[in-house]
């Protein structure tokens, strides 16, 4: 069984670029969620899932089919970390809601989730991705806060790496 894979959904390329950066730092491969199958999911112990957020806090379009694939795969015992891209200024009331939607779709799967992030240092009004006072994954705003992206990724990877 393979160790870790980064699976992303990206409409503009931002989430793809971040997924590739994360995968490079972890020494693993990336795939677009469009290419994800239950066999790929089942053949990896650790899944790092990334989505951009669209509309009123919605998943990136390709993730709707991807979420069904995940729900049909065996996630019990796997380690999952989530990351998401959003716009805290224009969509502060639904900031990175896509990772919240992804989390809600698989939270009862028996997987072990890692990589929750404190809301400290983030400017937003509301987010479905906040559970028990923390983001369920790494929130990134590469539009308004691109100067913070690399440091946030590095800190998150340092936190999740011992679990992968």
mmCIF file with all atom_site columns, C-alpha atoms in Angstrom:
data_model
loop_
_atom_site.group_PDB
_atom_site.id
_atom_site.type_symbol
_atom_site.label_atom_id
_atom_site.label_alt_id
_atom_site.label_comp_id
_atom_site.label_asym_id
_atom_site.label_entity_id
_atom_site.label_seq_id
_atom_site.pdbx_PDB_ins_code
_atom_site.Cartn_x
_atom_site.Cartn_y
_atom_site.Cartn_z
_atom_site.occupancy
_atom_site.B_iso_or_equiv
_atom_site.pdbx_formal_charge
_atom_site.auth_seq_id
_atom_site.auth_comp_id
_atom_site.auth_asym_id
_atom_site.auth_atom_id
_atom_site.pdbx_PDB_model_num
ATOM 1   C CA . UNK A 1 1   ? 0.000   0.000  0.000   1.00 0.00 ? 1   UNK A CA 1
ATOM 2   C CA . UNK A 1 2   ? 1.255   3.473  -0.876  1.00 0.00 ? 2   UNK A CA 1
ATOM 3   C CA . UNK A 1 3   ? 1.691   5.973  1.904   1.00 0.00 ? 3   UNK A CA 1
ATOM 4   C CA . UNK A 1 4   ? 0.379   9.414  0.943   1.00 0.00 ? 4   UNK A CA 1
ATOM 5   C CA . UNK A 1 5   ? -1.315  11.086 -2.007  1.00 0.00 ? 5   UNK A CA 1
ATOM 6   C CA . UNK A 1 6   ? -2.535  14.662 -2.493  1.00 0.00 ? 6   UNK A CA 1
ATOM 7   C CA . UNK A 1 7   ? -5.869  14.871 -4.317  1.00 0.00 ? 7   UNK A CA 1
ATOM 8   C CA . UNK A 1 8   ? -7.079  18.294 -5.411  1.00 0.00 ? 8   UNK A CA 1
ATOM 9   C CA . UNK A 1 9   ? -9.899  19.994 -7.269  1.00 0.00 ? 9   UNK A CA 1
ATOM 10  C CA . UNK A 1 10  ? -8.960  23.246 -8.962  1.00 0.00 ? 10  UNK A CA 1
ATOM 11  C CA . UNK A 1 11  ? -10.804 25.488 -11.408 1.00 0.00 ? 11  UNK A CA 1
ATOM 12  C CA . UNK A 1 12  ? -8.290  28.310 -11.812 1.00 0.00 ? 12  UNK A CA 1
ATOM 13  C CA . UNK A 1 13  ? -5.037  26.503 -10.995 1.00 0.00 ? 13  UNK A CA 1
ATOM 14  C CA . UNK A 1 14  ? -4.477  28.021 -7.550  1.00 0.00 ? 14  UNK A CA 1
ATOM 15  C CA . UNK A 1 15  ? -5.475  24.912 -5.594  1.00 0.00 ? 15  UNK A CA 1
ATOM 16  C CA . UNK A 1 16  ? -3.489  22.749 -8.026  1.00 0.00 ? 16  UNK A CA 1
ATOM 17  C CA . UNK A 1 17  ? -0.337  24.820 -7.475  1.00 0.00 ? 17  UNK A CA 1
ATOM 18  C CA . UNK A 1 18  ? -0.775  24.585 -3.701  1.00 0.00 ? 18  UNK A CA 1
ATOM 19  C CA . UNK A 1 19  ? -1.380  20.825 -3.935  1.00 0.00 ? 19  UNK A CA 1
ATOM 20  C CA . UNK A 1 20  ? 1.844   20.433 -5.901  1.00 0.00 ? 20  UNK A CA 1
ATOM 21  C CA . UNK A 1 21  ? 3.739   22.521 -3.345  1.00 0.00 ? 21  UNK A CA 1
ATOM 22  C CA . UNK A 1 22  ? 2.403   20.356 -0.485  1.00 0.00 ? 22  UNK A CA 1
ATOM 23  C CA . UNK A 1 23  ? 3.187   17.132 -2.351  1.00 0.00 ? 23  UNK A CA 1
ATOM 24  C CA . UNK A 1 24  ? 6.721   18.289 -3.128  1.00 0.00 ? 24  UNK A CA 1
ATOM 25  C CA . UNK A 1 25  ? 7.365   19.050 0.540   1.00 0.00 ? 25  UNK A CA 1
ATOM 26  C CA . UNK A 1 26  ? 5.977   15.636 1.550   1.00 0.00 ? 26  UNK A CA 1
ATOM 27  C CA . UNK A 1 27  ? 7.646   13.718 -1.280  1.00 0.00 ? 27  UNK A CA 1
ATOM 28  C CA . UNK A 1 28  ? 4.421   12.261 -2.659  1.00 0.00 ? 28  UNK A CA 1
ATOM 29  C CA . UNK A 1 29  ? 2.341   12.468 -5.812  1.00 0.00 ? 29  UNK A CA 1
ATOM 30  C CA . UNK A 1 30  ? -0.683  14.580 -6.695  1.00 0.00 ? 30  UNK A CA 1
ATOM 31  C CA . UNK A 1 31  ? -3.718  13.776 -8.766  1.00 0.00 ? 31  UNK A CA 1
ATOM 32  C CA . UNK A 1 32  ? -6.670  15.792 -9.922  1.00 0.00 ? 32  UNK A CA 1
ATOM 33  C CA . UNK A 1 33  ? -9.908  14.668 -8.275  1.00 0.00 ? 33  UNK A CA 1
ATOM 34  C CA . UNK A 1 34  ? -11.251 14.046 -11.797 1.00 0.00 ? 34  UNK A CA 1
ATOM 35  C CA . UNK A 1 35  ? -8.777  11.154 -12.037 1.00 0.00 ? 35  UNK A CA 1
ATOM 36  C CA . UNK A 1 36  ? -9.479  9.740  -8.569  1.00 0.00 ? 36  UNK A CA 1
ATOM 37  C CA . UNK A 1 37  ? -10.949 6.250  -8.335  1.00 0.00 ? 37  UNK A CA 1
ATOM 38  C CA . UNK A 1 38  ? -11.905 4.059  -5.405  1.00 0.00 ? 38  UNK A CA 1
ATOM 39  C CA . UNK A 1 39  ? -8.881  1.891  -6.274  1.00 0.00 ? 39  UNK A CA 1
ATOM 40  C CA . UNK A 1 40  ? -6.528  4.865  -5.921  1.00 0.00 ? 40  UNK A CA 1
ATOM 41  C CA . UNK A 1 41  ? -8.125  5.828  -2.609  1.00 0.00 ? 41  UNK A CA 1
ATOM 42  C CA . UNK A 1 42  ? -7.992  2.271  -1.305  1.00 0.00 ? 42  UNK A CA 1
ATOM 43  C CA . UNK A 1 43  ? -4.323  1.901  -2.279  1.00 0.00 ? 43  UNK A CA 1
ATOM 44  C CA . UNK A 1 44  ? -3.159  4.800  -0.052  1.00 0.00 ? 44  UNK A CA 1
ATOM 45  C CA . UNK A 1 45  ? -2.961  5.003  3.735   1.00 0.00 ? 45  UNK A CA 1
ATOM 46  C CA . UNK A 1 46  ? -2.997  8.797  3.889   1.00 0.00 ? 46  UNK A CA 1
ATOM 47  C CA . UNK A 1 47  ? -5.106  11.190 1.845   1.00 0.00 ? 47  UNK A CA 1
ATOM 48  C CA . UNK A 1 48  ? -4.509  14.916 1.666   1.00 0.00 ? 48  UNK A CA 1
ATOM 49  C CA . UNK A 1 49  ? -7.570  16.449 0.066   1.00 0.00 ? 49  UNK A CA 1
ATOM 50  C CA . UNK A 1 50  ? -7.706  19.993 -1.281  1.00 0.00 ? 50  UNK A CA 1
ATOM 51  C CA . UNK A 1 51  ? -10.529 22.057 -2.705  1.00 0.00 ? 51  UNK A CA 1
ATOM 52  C CA . UNK A 1 52  ? -11.148 25.614 -3.646  1.00 0.00 ? 52  UNK A CA 1
ATOM 53  C CA . UNK A 1 53  ? -14.392 27.232 -2.489  1.00 0.00 ? 53  UNK A CA 1
ATOM 54  C CA . UNK A 1 54  ? -16.955 28.653 -4.902  1.00 0.00 ? 54  UNK A CA 1
ATOM 55  C CA . UNK A 1 55  ? -20.229 30.515 -4.658  1.00 0.00 ? 55  UNK A CA 1
ATOM 56  C CA . UNK A 1 56  ? -21.683 30.535 -1.163  1.00 0.00 ? 56  UNK A CA 1
ATOM 57  C CA . UNK A 1 57  ? -19.093 28.217 0.409   1.00 0.00 ? 57  UNK A CA 1
ATOM 58  C CA . UNK A 1 58  ? -19.436 25.345 -2.054  1.00 0.00 ? 58  UNK A CA 1
ATOM 59  C CA . UNK A 1 59  ? -17.006 22.678 -3.180  1.00 0.00 ? 59  UNK A CA 1
ATOM 60  C CA . UNK A 1 60  ? -15.050 23.023 -6.385  1.00 0.00 ? 60  UNK A CA 1
ATOM 61  C CA . UNK A 1 61  ? -17.262 21.432 -9.084  1.00 0.00 ? 61  UNK A CA 1
ATOM 62  C CA . UNK A 1 62  ? -15.175 18.287 -9.670  1.00 0.00 ? 62  UNK A CA 1
ATOM 63  C CA . UNK A 1 63  ? -15.347 17.408 -5.972  1.00 0.00 ? 63  UNK A CA 1
ATOM 64  C CA . UNK A 1 64  ? -19.069 16.561 -6.108  1.00 0.00 ? 64  UNK A CA 1
ATOM 65  C CA . UNK A 1 65  ? -18.279 13.398 -8.090  1.00 0.00 ? 65  UNK A CA 1
ATOM 66  C CA . UNK A 1 66  ? -15.091 12.979 -6.056  1.00 0.00 ? 66  UNK A CA 1
ATOM 67  C CA . UNK A 1 67  ? -17.038 13.061 -2.808  1.00 0.00 ? 67  UNK A CA 1
ATOM 68  C CA . UNK A 1 68  ? -19.220 10.215 -4.074  1.00 0.00 ? 68  UNK A CA 1
ATOM 69  C CA . UNK A 1 69  ? -16.066 8.221  -4.900  1.00 0.00 ? 69  UNK A CA 1
ATOM 70  C CA . UNK A 1 70  ? -14.733 8.821  -1.378  1.00 0.00 ? 70  UNK A CA 1
ATOM 71  C CA . UNK A 1 71  ? -18.055 7.839  0.169   1.00 0.00 ? 71  UNK A CA 1
ATOM 72  C CA . UNK A 1 72  ? -17.956 4.594  -1.818  1.00 0.00 ? 72  UNK A CA 1
ATOM 73  C CA . UNK A 1 73  ? -14.371 3.771  -0.872  1.00 0.00 ? 73  UNK A CA 1
ATOM 74  C CA . UNK A 1 74  ? -13.092 2.269  2.354   1.00 0.00 ? 74  UNK A CA 1
ATOM 75  C CA . UNK A 1 75  ? -11.798 5.186  4.435   1.00 0.00 ? 75  UNK A CA 1
ATOM 76  C CA . UNK A 1 76  ? -11.874 3.453  7.823   1.00 0.00 ? 76  UNK A CA 1
ATOM 77  C CA . UNK A 1 77  ? -8.441  3.601  9.423   1.00 0.00 ? 77  UNK A CA 1
ATOM 78  C CA . UNK A 1 78  ? -7.023  6.032  6.878   1.00 0.00 ? 78  UNK A CA 1
ATOM 79  C CA . UNK A 1 79  ? -5.489  9.358  7.886   1.00 0.00 ? 79  UNK A CA 1
ATOM 80  C CA . UNK A 1 80  ? -6.981  12.369 6.131   1.00 0.00 ? 80  UNK A CA 1
ATOM 81  C CA . UNK A 1 81  ? -5.810  15.978 6.107   1.00 0.00 ? 81  UNK A CA 1
ATOM 82  C CA . UNK A 1 82  ? -7.753  18.736 4.361   1.00 0.00 ? 82  UNK A CA 1
ATOM 83  C CA . UNK A 1 83  ? -6.708  22.047 2.851   1.00 0.00 ? 83  UNK A CA 1
ATOM 84  C CA . UNK A 1 84  ? -8.702  24.646 1.028   1.00 0.00 ? 84  UNK A CA 1
ATOM 85  C CA . UNK A 1 85  ? -8.459  27.869 -0.892  1.00 0.00 ? 85  UNK A CA 1
ATOM 86  C CA . UNK A 1 86  ? -10.799 30.770 -0.332  1.00 0.00 ? 86  UNK A CA 1
ATOM 87  C CA . UNK A 1 87  ? -11.198 34.537 -0.426  1.00 0.00 ? 87  UNK A CA 1
ATOM 88  C CA . UNK A 1 88  ? -11.504 36.002 3.057   1.00 0.00 ? 88  UNK A CA 1
ATOM 89  C CA . UNK A 1 89  ? -12.260 39.520 1.823   1.00 0.00 ? 89  UNK A CA 1
ATOM 90  C CA . UNK A 1 90  ? -14.946 38.968 -0.828  1.00 0.00 ? 90  UNK A CA 1
ATOM 91  C CA . UNK A 1 91  ? -16.391 35.824 0.778   1.00 0.00 ? 91  UNK A CA 1
ATOM 92  C CA . UNK A 1 92  ? -15.652 36.334 4.468   1.00 0.00 ? 92  UNK A CA 1
ATOM 93  C CA . UNK A 1 93  ? -19.028 34.874 5.430   1.00 0.00 ? 93  UNK A CA 1
ATOM 94  C CA . UNK A 1 94  ? -18.305 31.542 3.687   1.00 0.00 ? 94  UNK A CA 1
ATOM 95  C CA . UNK A 1 95  ? -14.495 31.466 3.856   1.00 0.00 ? 95  UNK A CA 1
ATOM 96  C CA . UNK A 1 96  ? -13.082 28.059 2.783   1.00 0.00 ? 96  UNK A CA 1
ATOM 97  C CA . UNK A 1 97  ? -16.531 26.535 3.163   1.00 0.00 ? 97  UNK A CA 1
ATOM 98  C CA . UNK A 1 98  ? -15.538 23.944 0.574   1.00 0.00 ? 98  UNK A CA 1
ATOM 99  C CA . UNK A 1 99  ? -13.307 22.103 3.054   1.00 0.00 ? 99  UNK A CA 1
ATOM 100 C CA . UNK A 1 100 ? -16.172 22.150 5.530   1.00 0.00 ? 100 UNK A CA 1
ATOM 101 C CA . UNK A 1 101 ? -18.430 20.564 2.932   1.00 0.00 ? 101 UNK A CA 1
ATOM 102 C CA . UNK A 1 102 ? -15.782 17.961 2.115   1.00 0.00 ? 102 UNK A CA 1
ATOM 103 C CA . UNK A 1 103 ? -15.273 17.199 5.813   1.00 0.00 ? 103 UNK A CA 1
ATOM 104 C CA . UNK A 1 104 ? -19.021 16.896 6.450   1.00 0.00 ? 104 UNK A CA 1
ATOM 105 C CA . UNK A 1 105 ? -19.335 14.451 3.551   1.00 0.00 ? 105 UNK A CA 1
ATOM 106 C CA . UNK A 1 106 ? -16.771 11.998 4.975   1.00 0.00 ? 106 UNK A CA 1
ATOM 107 C CA . UNK A 1 107 ? -16.530 12.707 8.713   1.00 0.00 ? 107 UNK A CA 1
ATOM 108 C CA . UNK A 1 108 ? -18.469 9.528  9.598   1.00 0.00 ? 108 UNK A CA 1
ATOM 109 C CA . UNK A 1 109 ? -16.221 7.317  7.427   1.00 0.00 ? 109 UNK A CA 1
ATOM 110 C CA . UNK A 1 110 ? -14.025 5.963  10.212  1.00 0.00 ? 110 UNK A CA 1
ATOM 111 C CA . UNK A 1 111 ? -11.027 7.953  8.979   1.00 0.00 ? 111 UNK A CA 1
ATOM 112 C CA . UNK A 1 112 ? -8.713  9.771  11.366  1.00 0.00 ? 112 UNK A CA 1
ATOM 113 C CA . UNK A 1 113 ? -8.571  13.495 10.583  1.00 0.00 ? 113 UNK A CA 1
ATOM 114 C CA . UNK A 1 114 ? -5.415  15.502 11.272  1.00 0.00 ? 114 UNK A CA 1
ATOM 115 C CA . UNK A 1 115 ? -4.362  19.062 10.599  1.00 0.00 ? 115 UNK A CA 1
ATOM 116 C CA . UNK A 1 116 ? -7.017  21.206 12.255  1.00 0.00 ? 116 UNK A CA 1
ATOM 117 C CA . UNK A 1 117 ? -5.872  24.838 12.313  1.00 0.00 ? 117 UNK A CA 1
ATOM 118 C CA . UNK A 1 118 ? -6.570  27.596 14.820  1.00 0.00 ? 118 UNK A CA 1
ATOM 119 C CA . UNK A 1 119 ? -8.673  30.490 13.543  1.00 0.00 ? 119 UNK A CA 1
ATOM 120 C CA . UNK A 1 120 ? -6.145  32.911 15.087  1.00 0.00 ? 120 UNK A CA 1
ATOM 121 C CA . UNK A 1 121 ? -4.587  35.147 12.465  1.00 0.00 ? 121 UNK A CA 1
ATOM 122 C CA . UNK A 1 122 ? -7.384  34.715 9.931   1.00 0.00 ? 122 UNK A CA 1
ATOM 123 C CA . UNK A 1 123 ? -9.807  37.494 8.966   1.00 0.00 ? 123 UNK A CA 1
ATOM 124 C CA . UNK A 1 124 ? -13.258 36.123 8.155   1.00 0.00 ? 124 UNK A CA 1
ATOM 125 C CA . UNK A 1 125 ? -16.828 36.387 9.386   1.00 0.00 ? 125 UNK A CA 1
ATOM 126 C CA . UNK A 1 126 ? -18.038 32.790 9.252   1.00 0.00 ? 126 UNK A CA 1
ATOM 127 C CA . UNK A 1 127 ? -17.059 29.407 7.846   1.00 0.00 ? 127 UNK A CA 1
ATOM 128 C CA . UNK A 1 128 ? -18.622 25.963 7.658   1.00 0.00 ? 128 UNK A CA 1
ATOM 129 C CA . UNK A 1 129 ? -15.027 24.724 7.918   1.00 0.00 ? 129 UNK A CA 1
ATOM 130 C CA . UNK A 1 130 ? -14.803 25.772 11.587  1.00 0.00 ? 130 UNK A CA 1
ATOM 131 C CA . UNK A 1 131 ? -15.656 22.961 14.002  1.00 0.00 ? 131 UNK A CA 1
ATOM 132 C CA . UNK A 1 132 ? -15.076 23.275 17.739  1.00 0.00 ? 132 UNK A CA 1
ATOM 133 C CA . UNK A 1 133 ? -13.305 26.612 17.243  1.00 0.00 ? 133 UNK A CA 1
ATOM 134 C CA . UNK A 1 134 ? -10.768 25.385 14.655  1.00 0.00 ? 134 UNK A CA 1
ATOM 135 C CA . UNK A 1 135 ? -10.684 25.013 10.894  1.00 0.00 ? 135 UNK A CA 1
ATOM 136 C CA . UNK A 1 136 ? -10.990 21.316 9.985   1.00 0.00 ? 136 UNK A CA 1
ATOM 137 C CA . UNK A 1 137 ? -8.011  21.753 7.682   1.00 0.00 ? 137 UNK A CA 1
ATOM 138 C CA . UNK A 1 138 ? -5.547  24.301 6.372   1.00 0.00 ? 138 UNK A CA 1
ATOM 139 C CA . UNK A 1 139 ? -7.293  27.445 5.078   1.00 0.00 ? 139 UNK A CA 1
ATOM 140 C CA . UNK A 1 140 ? -5.396  29.486 2.505   1.00 0.00 ? 140 UNK A CA 1
ATOM 141 C CA . UNK A 1 141 ? -6.216  32.765 0.791   1.00 0.00 ? 141 UNK A CA 1
ATOM 142 C CA . UNK A 1 142 ? -3.674  32.996 -1.978  1.00 0.00 ? 142 UNK A CA 1
ATOM 143 C CA . UNK A 1 143 ? -5.450  36.066 -3.390  1.00 0.00 ? 143 UNK A CA 1
ATOM 144 C CA . UNK A 1 144 ? -5.435  38.441 -0.413  1.00 0.00 ? 144 UNK A CA 1
ATOM 145 C CA . UNK A 1 145 ? -2.853  36.806 1.871   1.00 0.00 ? 145 UNK A CA 1
ATOM 146 C CA . UNK A 1 146 ? -0.414  35.167 -0.519  1.00 0.00 ? 146 UNK A CA 1
ATOM 147 C CA . UNK A 1 147 ? 2.437   36.453 1.645   1.00 0.00 ? 147 UNK A CA 1
ATOM 148 C CA . UNK A 1 148 ? 1.291   34.055 4.395   1.00 0.00 ? 148 UNK A CA 1
ATOM 149 C CA . UNK A 1 149 ? 0.751   30.951 2.236   1.00 0.00 ? 149 UNK A CA 1
ATOM 150 C CA . UNK A 1 150 ? 4.225   29.396 2.421   1.00 0.00 ? 150 UNK A CA 1
ATOM 151 C CA . UNK A 1 151 ? 4.571   29.852 6.194   1.00 0.00 ? 151 UNK A CA 1
ATOM 152 C CA . UNK A 1 152 ? 1.083   28.428 6.760   1.00 0.00 ? 152 UNK A CA 1
ATOM 153 C CA . UNK A 1 153 ? 1.840   25.412 4.570   1.00 0.00 ? 153 UNK A CA 1
ATOM 154 C CA . UNK A 1 154 ? 5.164   24.784 6.330   1.00 0.00 ? 154 UNK A CA 1
ATOM 155 C CA . UNK A 1 155 ? 3.598   24.985 9.807   1.00 0.00 ? 155 UNK A CA 1
ATOM 156 C CA . UNK A 1 156 ? 0.743   22.682 8.773   1.00 0.00 ? 156 UNK A CA 1
ATOM 157 C CA . UNK A 1 157 ? 3.070   20.120 7.198   1.00 0.00 ? 157 UNK A CA 1
ATOM 158 C CA . UNK A 1 158 ? 5.200   20.116 10.349  1.00 0.00 ? 158 UNK A CA 1
ATOM 159 C CA . UNK A 1 159 ? 2.047   19.343 12.336  1.00 0.00 ? 159 UNK A CA 1
ATOM 160 C CA . UNK A 1 160 ? 0.617   16.602 10.114  1.00 0.00 ? 160 UNK A CA 1
ATOM 161 C CA . UNK A 1 161 ? 3.854   14.860 9.069   1.00 0.00 ? 161 UNK A CA 1
ATOM 162 C CA . UNK A 1 162 ? 4.232   12.762 12.248  1.00 0.00 ? 162 UNK A CA 1
ATOM 163 C CA . UNK A 1 163 ? 0.761   11.324 11.543  1.00 0.00 ? 163 UNK A CA 1
ATOM 164 C CA . UNK A 1 164 ? 1.472   10.331 7.940   1.00 0.00 ? 164 UNK A CA 1
#
